[in-house]
Short mmCIF file of C-alpha atoms in Angstrom, two decimals:
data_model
loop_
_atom_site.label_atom_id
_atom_site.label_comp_id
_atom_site.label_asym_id
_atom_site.label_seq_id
_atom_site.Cartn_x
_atom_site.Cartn_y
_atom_site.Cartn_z
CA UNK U 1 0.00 0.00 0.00
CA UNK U 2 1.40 3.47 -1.14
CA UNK U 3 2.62 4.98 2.21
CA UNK U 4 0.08 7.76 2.17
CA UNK U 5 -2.90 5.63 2.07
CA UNK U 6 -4.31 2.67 4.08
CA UNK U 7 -6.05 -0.03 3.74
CA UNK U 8 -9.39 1.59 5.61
CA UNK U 9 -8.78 5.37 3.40
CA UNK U 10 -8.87 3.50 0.52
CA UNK U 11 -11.93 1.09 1.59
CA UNK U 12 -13.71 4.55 2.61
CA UNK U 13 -13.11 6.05 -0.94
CA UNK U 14 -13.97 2.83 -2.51
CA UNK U 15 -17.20 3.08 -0.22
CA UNK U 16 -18.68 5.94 -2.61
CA UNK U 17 -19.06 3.75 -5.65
CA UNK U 18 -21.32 0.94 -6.98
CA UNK U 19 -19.13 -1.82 -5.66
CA UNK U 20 -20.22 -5.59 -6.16
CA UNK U 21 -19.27 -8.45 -3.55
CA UNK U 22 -17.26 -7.86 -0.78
CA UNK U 23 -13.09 -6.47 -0.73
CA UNK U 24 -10.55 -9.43 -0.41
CA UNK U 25 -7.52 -7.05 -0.77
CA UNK U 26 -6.49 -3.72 -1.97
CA UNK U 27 -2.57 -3.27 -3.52
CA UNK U 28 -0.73 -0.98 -5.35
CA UNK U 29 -1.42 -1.54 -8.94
CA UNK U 30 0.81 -0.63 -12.34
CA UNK U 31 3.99 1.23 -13.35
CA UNK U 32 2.18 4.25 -14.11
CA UNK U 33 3.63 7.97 -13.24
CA UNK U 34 0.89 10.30 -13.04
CA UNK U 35 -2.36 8.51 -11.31
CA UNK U 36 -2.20 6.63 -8.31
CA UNK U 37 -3.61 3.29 -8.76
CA UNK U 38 -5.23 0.06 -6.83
CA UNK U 39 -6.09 -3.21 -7.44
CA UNK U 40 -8.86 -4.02 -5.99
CA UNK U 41 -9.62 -8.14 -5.26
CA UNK U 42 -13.20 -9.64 -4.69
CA UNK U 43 -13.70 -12.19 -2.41
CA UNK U 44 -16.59 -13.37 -5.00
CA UNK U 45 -14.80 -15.25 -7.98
CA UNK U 46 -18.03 -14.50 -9.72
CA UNK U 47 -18.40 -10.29 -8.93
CA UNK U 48 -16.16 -8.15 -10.65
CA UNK U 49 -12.69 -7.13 -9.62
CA UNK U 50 -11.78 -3.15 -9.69
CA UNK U 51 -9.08 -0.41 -10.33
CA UNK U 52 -9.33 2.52 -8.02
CA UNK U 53 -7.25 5.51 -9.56
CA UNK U 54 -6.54 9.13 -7.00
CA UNK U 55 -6.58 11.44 -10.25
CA UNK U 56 -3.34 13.99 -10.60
CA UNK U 57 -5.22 17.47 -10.91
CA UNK U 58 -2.32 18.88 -10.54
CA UNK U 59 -1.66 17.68 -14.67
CA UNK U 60 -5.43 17.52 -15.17
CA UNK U 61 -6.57 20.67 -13.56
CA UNK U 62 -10.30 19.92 -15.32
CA UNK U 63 -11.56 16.57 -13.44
CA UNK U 64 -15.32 16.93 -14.57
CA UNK U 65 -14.10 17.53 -18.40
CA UNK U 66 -11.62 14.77 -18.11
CA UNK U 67 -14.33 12.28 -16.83
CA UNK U 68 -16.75 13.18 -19.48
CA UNK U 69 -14.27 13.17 -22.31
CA UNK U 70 -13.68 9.41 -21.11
CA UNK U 71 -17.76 8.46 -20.86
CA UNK U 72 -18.43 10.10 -23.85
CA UNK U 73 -15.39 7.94 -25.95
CA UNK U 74 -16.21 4.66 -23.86
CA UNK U 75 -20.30 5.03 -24.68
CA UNK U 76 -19.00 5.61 -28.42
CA UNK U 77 -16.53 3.05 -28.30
CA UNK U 78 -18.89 0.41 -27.28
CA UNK U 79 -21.86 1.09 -29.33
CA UNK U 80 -20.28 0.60 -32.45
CA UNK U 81 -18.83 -2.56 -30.87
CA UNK U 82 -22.41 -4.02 -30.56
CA UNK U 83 -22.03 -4.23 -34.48
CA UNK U 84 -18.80 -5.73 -34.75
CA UNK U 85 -19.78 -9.92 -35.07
CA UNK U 86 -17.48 -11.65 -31.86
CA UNK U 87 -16.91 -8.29 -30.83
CA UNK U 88 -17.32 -8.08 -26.56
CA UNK U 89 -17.90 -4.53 -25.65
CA UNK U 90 -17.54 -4.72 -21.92
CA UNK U 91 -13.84 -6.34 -22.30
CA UNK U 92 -12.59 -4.24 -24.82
CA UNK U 93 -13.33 -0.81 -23.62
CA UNK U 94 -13.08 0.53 -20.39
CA UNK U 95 -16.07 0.79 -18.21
CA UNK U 96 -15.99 3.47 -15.02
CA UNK U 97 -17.99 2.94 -12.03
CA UNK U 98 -20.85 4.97 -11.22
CA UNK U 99 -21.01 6.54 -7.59
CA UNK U 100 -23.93 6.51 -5.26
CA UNK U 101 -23.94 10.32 -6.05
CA UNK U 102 -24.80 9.56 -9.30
CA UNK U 103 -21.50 10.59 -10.55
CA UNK U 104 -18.30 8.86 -11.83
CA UNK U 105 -15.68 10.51 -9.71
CA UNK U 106 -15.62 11.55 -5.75
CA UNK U 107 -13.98 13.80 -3.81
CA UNK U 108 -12.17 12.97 -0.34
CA UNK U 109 -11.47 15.01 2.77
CA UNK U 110 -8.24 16.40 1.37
CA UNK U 111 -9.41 17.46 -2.26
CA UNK U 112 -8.45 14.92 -4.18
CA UNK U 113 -10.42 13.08 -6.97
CA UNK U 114 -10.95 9.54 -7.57
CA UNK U 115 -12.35 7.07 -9.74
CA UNK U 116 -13.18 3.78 -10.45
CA UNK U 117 -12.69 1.01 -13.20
CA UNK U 118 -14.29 -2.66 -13.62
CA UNK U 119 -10.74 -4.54 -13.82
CA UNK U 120 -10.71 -6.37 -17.36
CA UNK U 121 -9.67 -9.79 -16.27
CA UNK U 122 -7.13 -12.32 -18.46
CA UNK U 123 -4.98 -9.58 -19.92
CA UNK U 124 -1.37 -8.27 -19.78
CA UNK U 125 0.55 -5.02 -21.29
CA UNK U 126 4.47 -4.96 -21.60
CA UNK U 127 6.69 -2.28 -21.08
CA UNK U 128 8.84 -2.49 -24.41
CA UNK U 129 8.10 -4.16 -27.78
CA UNK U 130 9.88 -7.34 -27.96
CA UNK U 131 8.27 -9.13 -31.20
CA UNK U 132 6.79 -7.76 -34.58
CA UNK U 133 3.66 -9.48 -33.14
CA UNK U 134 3.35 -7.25 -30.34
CA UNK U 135 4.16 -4.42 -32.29
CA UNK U 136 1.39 -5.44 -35.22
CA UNK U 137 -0.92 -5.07 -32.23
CA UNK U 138 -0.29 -2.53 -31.16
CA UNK U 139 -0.63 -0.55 -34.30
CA UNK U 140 -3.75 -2.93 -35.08
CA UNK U 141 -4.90 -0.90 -31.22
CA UNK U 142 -4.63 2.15 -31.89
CA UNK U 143 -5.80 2.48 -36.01
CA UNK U 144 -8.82 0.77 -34.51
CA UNK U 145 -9.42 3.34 -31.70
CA UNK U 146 -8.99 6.10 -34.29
CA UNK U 147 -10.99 4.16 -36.75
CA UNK U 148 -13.66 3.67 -34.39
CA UNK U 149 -13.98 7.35 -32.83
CA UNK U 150 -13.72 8.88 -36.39
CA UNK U 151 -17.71 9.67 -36.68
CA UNK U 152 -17.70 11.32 -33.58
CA UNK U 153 -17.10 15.14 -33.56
CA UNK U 154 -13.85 15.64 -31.91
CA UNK U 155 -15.27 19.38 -30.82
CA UNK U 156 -17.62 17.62 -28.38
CA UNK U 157 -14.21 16.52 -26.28
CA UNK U 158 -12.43 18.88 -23.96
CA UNK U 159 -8.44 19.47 -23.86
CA UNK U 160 -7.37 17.60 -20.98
CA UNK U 161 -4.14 18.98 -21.36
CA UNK U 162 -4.64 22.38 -23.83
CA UNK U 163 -1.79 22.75 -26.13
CA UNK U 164 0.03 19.26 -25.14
CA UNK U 165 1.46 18.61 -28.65
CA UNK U 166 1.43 22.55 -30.17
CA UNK U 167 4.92 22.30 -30.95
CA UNK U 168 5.00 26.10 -31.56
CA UNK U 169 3.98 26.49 -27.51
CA UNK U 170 6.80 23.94 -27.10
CA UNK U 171 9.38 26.09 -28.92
CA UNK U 172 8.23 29.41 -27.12
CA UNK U 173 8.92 27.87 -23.95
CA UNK U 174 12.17 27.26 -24.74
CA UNK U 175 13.03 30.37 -25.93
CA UNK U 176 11.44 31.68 -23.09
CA UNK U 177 13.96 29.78 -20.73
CA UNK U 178 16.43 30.26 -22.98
CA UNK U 179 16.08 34.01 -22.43
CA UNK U 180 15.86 33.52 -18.31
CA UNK U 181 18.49 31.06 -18.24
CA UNK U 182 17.84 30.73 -14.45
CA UNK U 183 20.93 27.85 -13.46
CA UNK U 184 23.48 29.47 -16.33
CA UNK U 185 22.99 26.38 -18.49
CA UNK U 186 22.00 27.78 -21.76
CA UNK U 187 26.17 28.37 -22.51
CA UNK U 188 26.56 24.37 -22.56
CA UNK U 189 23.53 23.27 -24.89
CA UNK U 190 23.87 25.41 -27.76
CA UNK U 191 24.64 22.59 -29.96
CA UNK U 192 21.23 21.38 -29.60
CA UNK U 193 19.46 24.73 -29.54
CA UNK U 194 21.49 24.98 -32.79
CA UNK U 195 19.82 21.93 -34.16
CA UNK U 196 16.74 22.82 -32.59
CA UNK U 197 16.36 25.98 -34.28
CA UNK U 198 17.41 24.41 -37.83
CA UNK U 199 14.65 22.21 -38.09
CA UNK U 200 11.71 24.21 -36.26
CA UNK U 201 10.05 25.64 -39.99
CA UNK U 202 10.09 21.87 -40.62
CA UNK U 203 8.62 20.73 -37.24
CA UNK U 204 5.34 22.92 -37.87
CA UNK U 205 4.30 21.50 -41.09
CA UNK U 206 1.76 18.80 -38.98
CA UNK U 207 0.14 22.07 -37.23
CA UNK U 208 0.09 24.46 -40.18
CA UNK U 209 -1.73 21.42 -42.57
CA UNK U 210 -4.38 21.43 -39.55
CA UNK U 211 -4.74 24.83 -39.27
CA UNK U 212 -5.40 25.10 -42.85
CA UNK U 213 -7.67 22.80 -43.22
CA UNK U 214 -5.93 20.24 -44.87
CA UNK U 215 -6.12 17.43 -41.92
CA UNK U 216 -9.27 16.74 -40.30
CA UNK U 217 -9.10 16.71 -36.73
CA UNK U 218 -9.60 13.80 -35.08
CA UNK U 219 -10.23 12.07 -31.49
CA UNK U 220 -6.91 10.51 -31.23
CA UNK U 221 -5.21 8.91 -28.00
CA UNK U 222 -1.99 11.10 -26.97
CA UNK U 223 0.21 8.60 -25.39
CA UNK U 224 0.70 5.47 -27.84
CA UNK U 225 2.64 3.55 -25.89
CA UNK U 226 2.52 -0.50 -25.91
CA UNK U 227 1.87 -0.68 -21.88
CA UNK U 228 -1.58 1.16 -22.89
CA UNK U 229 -2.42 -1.70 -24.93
CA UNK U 230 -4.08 -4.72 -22.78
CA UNK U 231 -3.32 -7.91 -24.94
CA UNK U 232 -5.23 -11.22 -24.35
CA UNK U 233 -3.23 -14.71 -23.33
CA UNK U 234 -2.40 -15.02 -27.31
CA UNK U 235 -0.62 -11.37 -27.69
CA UNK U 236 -3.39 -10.02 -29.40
CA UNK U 237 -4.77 -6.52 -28.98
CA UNK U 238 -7.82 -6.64 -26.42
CA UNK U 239 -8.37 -3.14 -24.84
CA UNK U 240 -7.22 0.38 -25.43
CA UNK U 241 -6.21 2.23 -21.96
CA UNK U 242 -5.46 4.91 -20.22
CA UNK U 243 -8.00 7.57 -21.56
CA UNK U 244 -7.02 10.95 -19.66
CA UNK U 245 -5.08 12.55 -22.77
CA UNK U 246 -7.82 11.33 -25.26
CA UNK U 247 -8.84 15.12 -27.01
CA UNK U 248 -8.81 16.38 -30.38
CA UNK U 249 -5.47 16.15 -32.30
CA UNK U 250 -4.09 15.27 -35.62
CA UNK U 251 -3.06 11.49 -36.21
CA UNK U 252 0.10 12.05 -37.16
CA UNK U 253 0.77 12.54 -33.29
CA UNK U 254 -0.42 9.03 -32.41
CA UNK U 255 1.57 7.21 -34.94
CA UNK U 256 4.37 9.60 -34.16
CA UNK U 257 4.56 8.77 -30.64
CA UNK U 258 4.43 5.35 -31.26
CA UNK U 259 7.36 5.14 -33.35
CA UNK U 260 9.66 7.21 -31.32
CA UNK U 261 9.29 4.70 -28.85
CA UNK U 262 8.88 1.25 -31.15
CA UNK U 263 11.60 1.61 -33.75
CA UNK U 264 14.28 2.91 -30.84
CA UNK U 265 17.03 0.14 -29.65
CA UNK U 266 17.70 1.71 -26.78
CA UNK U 267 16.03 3.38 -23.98
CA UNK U 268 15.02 7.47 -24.12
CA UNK U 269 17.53 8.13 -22.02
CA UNK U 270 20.51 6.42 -23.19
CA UNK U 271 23.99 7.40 -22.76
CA UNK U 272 26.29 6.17 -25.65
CA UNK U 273 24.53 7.89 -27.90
CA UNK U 274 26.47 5.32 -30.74
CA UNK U 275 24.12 2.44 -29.39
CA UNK U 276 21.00 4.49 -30.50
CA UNK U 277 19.72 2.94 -33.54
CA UNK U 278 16.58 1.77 -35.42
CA UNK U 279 14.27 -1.08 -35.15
CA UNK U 280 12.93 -1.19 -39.33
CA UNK U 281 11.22 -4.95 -38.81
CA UNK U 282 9.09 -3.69 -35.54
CA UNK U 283 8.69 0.13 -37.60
CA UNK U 284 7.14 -2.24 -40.55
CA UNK U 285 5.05 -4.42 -38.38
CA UNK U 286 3.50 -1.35 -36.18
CA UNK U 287 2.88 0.29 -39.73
CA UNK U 288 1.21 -2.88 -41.20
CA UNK U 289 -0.97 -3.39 -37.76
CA UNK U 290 -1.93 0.44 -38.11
CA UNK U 291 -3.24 0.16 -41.66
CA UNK U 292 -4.80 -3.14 -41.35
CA UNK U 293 -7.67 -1.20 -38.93
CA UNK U 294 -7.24 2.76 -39.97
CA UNK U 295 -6.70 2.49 -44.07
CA UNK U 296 -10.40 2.89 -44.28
CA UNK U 297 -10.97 6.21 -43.16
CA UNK U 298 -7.63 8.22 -43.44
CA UNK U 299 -7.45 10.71 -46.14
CA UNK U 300 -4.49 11.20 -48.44
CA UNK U 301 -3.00 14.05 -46.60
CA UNK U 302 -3.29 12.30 -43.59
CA UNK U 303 -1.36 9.38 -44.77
CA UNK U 304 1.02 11.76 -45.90
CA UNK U 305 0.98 13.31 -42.89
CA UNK U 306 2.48 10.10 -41.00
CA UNK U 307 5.99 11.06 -42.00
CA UNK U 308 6.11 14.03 -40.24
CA UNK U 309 4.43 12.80 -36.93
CA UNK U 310 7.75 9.85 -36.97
CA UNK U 311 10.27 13.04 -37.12
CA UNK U 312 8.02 15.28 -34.53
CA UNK U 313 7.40 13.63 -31.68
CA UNK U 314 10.87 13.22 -31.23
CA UNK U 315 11.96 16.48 -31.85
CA UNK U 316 9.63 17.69 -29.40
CA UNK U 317 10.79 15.40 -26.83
CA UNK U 318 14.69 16.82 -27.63
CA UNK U 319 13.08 20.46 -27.00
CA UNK U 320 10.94 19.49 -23.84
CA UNK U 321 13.94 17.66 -22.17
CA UNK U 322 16.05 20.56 -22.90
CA UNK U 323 13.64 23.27 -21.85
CA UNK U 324 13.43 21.18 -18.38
CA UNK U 325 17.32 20.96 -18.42
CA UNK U 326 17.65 25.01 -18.88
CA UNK U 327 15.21 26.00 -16.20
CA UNK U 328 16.81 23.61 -13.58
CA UNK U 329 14.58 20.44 -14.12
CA UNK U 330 11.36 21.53 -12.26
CA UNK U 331 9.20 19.03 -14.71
CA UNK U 332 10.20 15.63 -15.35
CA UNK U 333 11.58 13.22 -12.45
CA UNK U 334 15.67 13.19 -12.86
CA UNK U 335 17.58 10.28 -10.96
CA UNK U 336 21.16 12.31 -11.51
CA UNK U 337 22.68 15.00 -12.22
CA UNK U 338 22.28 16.65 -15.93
CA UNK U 339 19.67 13.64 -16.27
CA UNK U 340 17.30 15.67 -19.08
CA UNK U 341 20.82 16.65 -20.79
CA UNK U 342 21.25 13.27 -21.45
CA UNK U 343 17.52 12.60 -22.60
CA UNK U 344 17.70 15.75 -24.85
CA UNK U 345 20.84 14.35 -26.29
CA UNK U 346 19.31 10.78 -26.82
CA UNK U 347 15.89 11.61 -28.48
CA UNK U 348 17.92 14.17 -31.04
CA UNK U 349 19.91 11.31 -31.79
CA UNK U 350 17.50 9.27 -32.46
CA UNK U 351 15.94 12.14 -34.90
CA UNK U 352 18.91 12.03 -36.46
CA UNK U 353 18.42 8.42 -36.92
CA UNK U 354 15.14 8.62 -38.36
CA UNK U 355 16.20 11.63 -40.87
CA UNK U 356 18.81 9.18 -42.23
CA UNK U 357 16.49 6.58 -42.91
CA UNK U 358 13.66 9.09 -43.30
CA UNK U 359 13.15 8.06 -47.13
CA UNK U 360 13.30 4.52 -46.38
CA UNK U 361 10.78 4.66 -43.53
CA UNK U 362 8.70 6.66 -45.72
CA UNK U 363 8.40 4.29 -48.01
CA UNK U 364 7.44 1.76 -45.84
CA UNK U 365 4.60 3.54 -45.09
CA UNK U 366 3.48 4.41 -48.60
CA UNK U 367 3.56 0.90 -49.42
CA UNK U 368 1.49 -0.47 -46.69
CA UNK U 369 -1.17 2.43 -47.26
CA UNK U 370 -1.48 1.83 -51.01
#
């Protein structure tokens, strides 16, 4: 049990919802860095089992929005399920827990929000893509989420997070801290502020096609990763998870984020920066996954449009890990010393990477589509 919380605060917050059966156990649940989360064990094998989640509102300041961004995309989700033949609604979407207020969140004594989830039973997520299998699936996951929340009006959903992947915002910050310099930092990084500033014309080109109408915007899921996949006892896709950055975006994001973290050998914050290289078989497989569920409804500029989300997402990672570095690391978690120097450093190699092989990867992509 997380050391703030016992057993009996948790069993009085779990005391506001629509629980089934009785509470065998409640234990720290997931690797997961914003929410604090809780499994929570039935005594009845044949009543549900549950997730209890504290919500940050510190990163999601609007708790009400948040909640009905998620009701509104699960009510979607699952009604166009109920036309899908073998298709089983209730374990492949997330289901929250109503409250005896009538609600789907509650308040405790010290102003924090929580919810609750029916636990989807038989399933498992990984931390890193190991197999083209797992990496099929989990482009198969999330071109199906898109596919699936296409026909619903992406205005109707509030920004959890407003401006999360503007990379324009991104850049003014670090200008911004660039200008402050508050730790006398900027002196050592202007290498990458160098590189930074070469390519930022370029970077724009996914907001600037949205902005002139020329990509639709879509409900998309803002954090692609493959440990918000749940996969079923075969490795294949089951559930999409973790809904609190689901708002209106551009798809190129999604598929961006994916890659930067699929086709990468190493970890984000690797420090021999020569071990840093690319992953083409699992960049392939994600990419054939993707198109197998979202072909059907992307447009041509969209699909075009992929390209540019693979060399984004990293970029912006290289100028959000700096812009922490410069103003003396007050956003991410470090665990040494110059720790978001080294993460800068990593994701613009791997950019680098990617630009080498850009045509390659490219083409990949062009010949899956068509």
């Amino acid at each position: 049990m997380e050391s703030q919380y016992n057993k009996e605060d948790v069993e009085g917050i779990l005391s506001h919802f629509f629980i089934r059966g009785k509470v065998a156990s409640i234990t720290p649940f997931g690797s997961g860095h914003i929410n604090s989360t809780f499994y929570v064990k039935n005594t009845d094998s044949n009543e549900p089992d549950y997730l209890l989640q504290k919500i940050n509102h510190s990163v999601f300041k609007d708790v009400p929005g948040l909640i009905g961004n998620i009701l509104l995309v699960t009510s979607h989700l699952k009604e166009k399920l109920k036309d899908v033949p073998g298709a089983d609604p209730d374990k492949e979407v997330l289901t929250l827990v109503e409250t005896k207020s009538a609600g789907f969140f509650t308040k405790d004594a010290n102003g924090n929000y929580w919810r609750a989830y029916y636990f989807i039973k038989d399933t498992k997520s990984y931390d890193q893509v190991e197999t083209p299998k797992q990496a099929f699936e989990t482009g198969k996951a999330f071109g199906r989420f898109q596919k699936l929340l296409s026909d619903l009006d992406a205005a109707q959903l509030c920004h959890t997070i407003p401006n999360f992947h503007n990379i324009e915002m991104r850049l003014q910050q670090l200008h911004e801290a660039i200008d402050a310099d508050p730790k006398g930092r900027v002196k050592e990084v202007k290498f990458i502020i160098d590189f930074i500033n070469e390519r930022a014309w370029q970077m724009g080109a996914v907001l600037r096609a949205g902005r002139e109408g020329k990509l639709p915007l879509r409900i998309i899921h803002y954090d692609t990763k493959l440990n918000n996949v749940l996969l079923n006892k075969n490795d294949e896709v089951q559930c999409v998870i973790d809904l609190d950055t689901v708002m209106p975006g551009y798809v190129a994001y999604d598929f961006g984020d994916a890659i930067r973290t699929i086709i990468n050998t190493s970890a984000e914050d690797e420090k021999q920066l020569d071990k840093i290289n690319l992953n083409i078989p699992l960049f392939k497989a994600y990419t054939e996954g993707y198109f197998a569920e979202a072909s059907g409804f992307l447009t041509e500029n969209e699909i075009e449009s992929l390209s540019h989300g693979m060399v984004l997402l990293p970029y912006m990672q290289t100028v959000r890990f700096l812009t922490d570095y410069i103003q003396g690391d007050t956003y991410y978690k470090i665990h040494f010393p110059g720790h978001n120097l080294q993460r800068s450093m990593a994701q613009m190699q791997l950019l680098n990477r990617i630009e080498n092989e850009y045509d390659v990867l490219k083409g990949i992509i062009k010949d899956v589509a068509y």
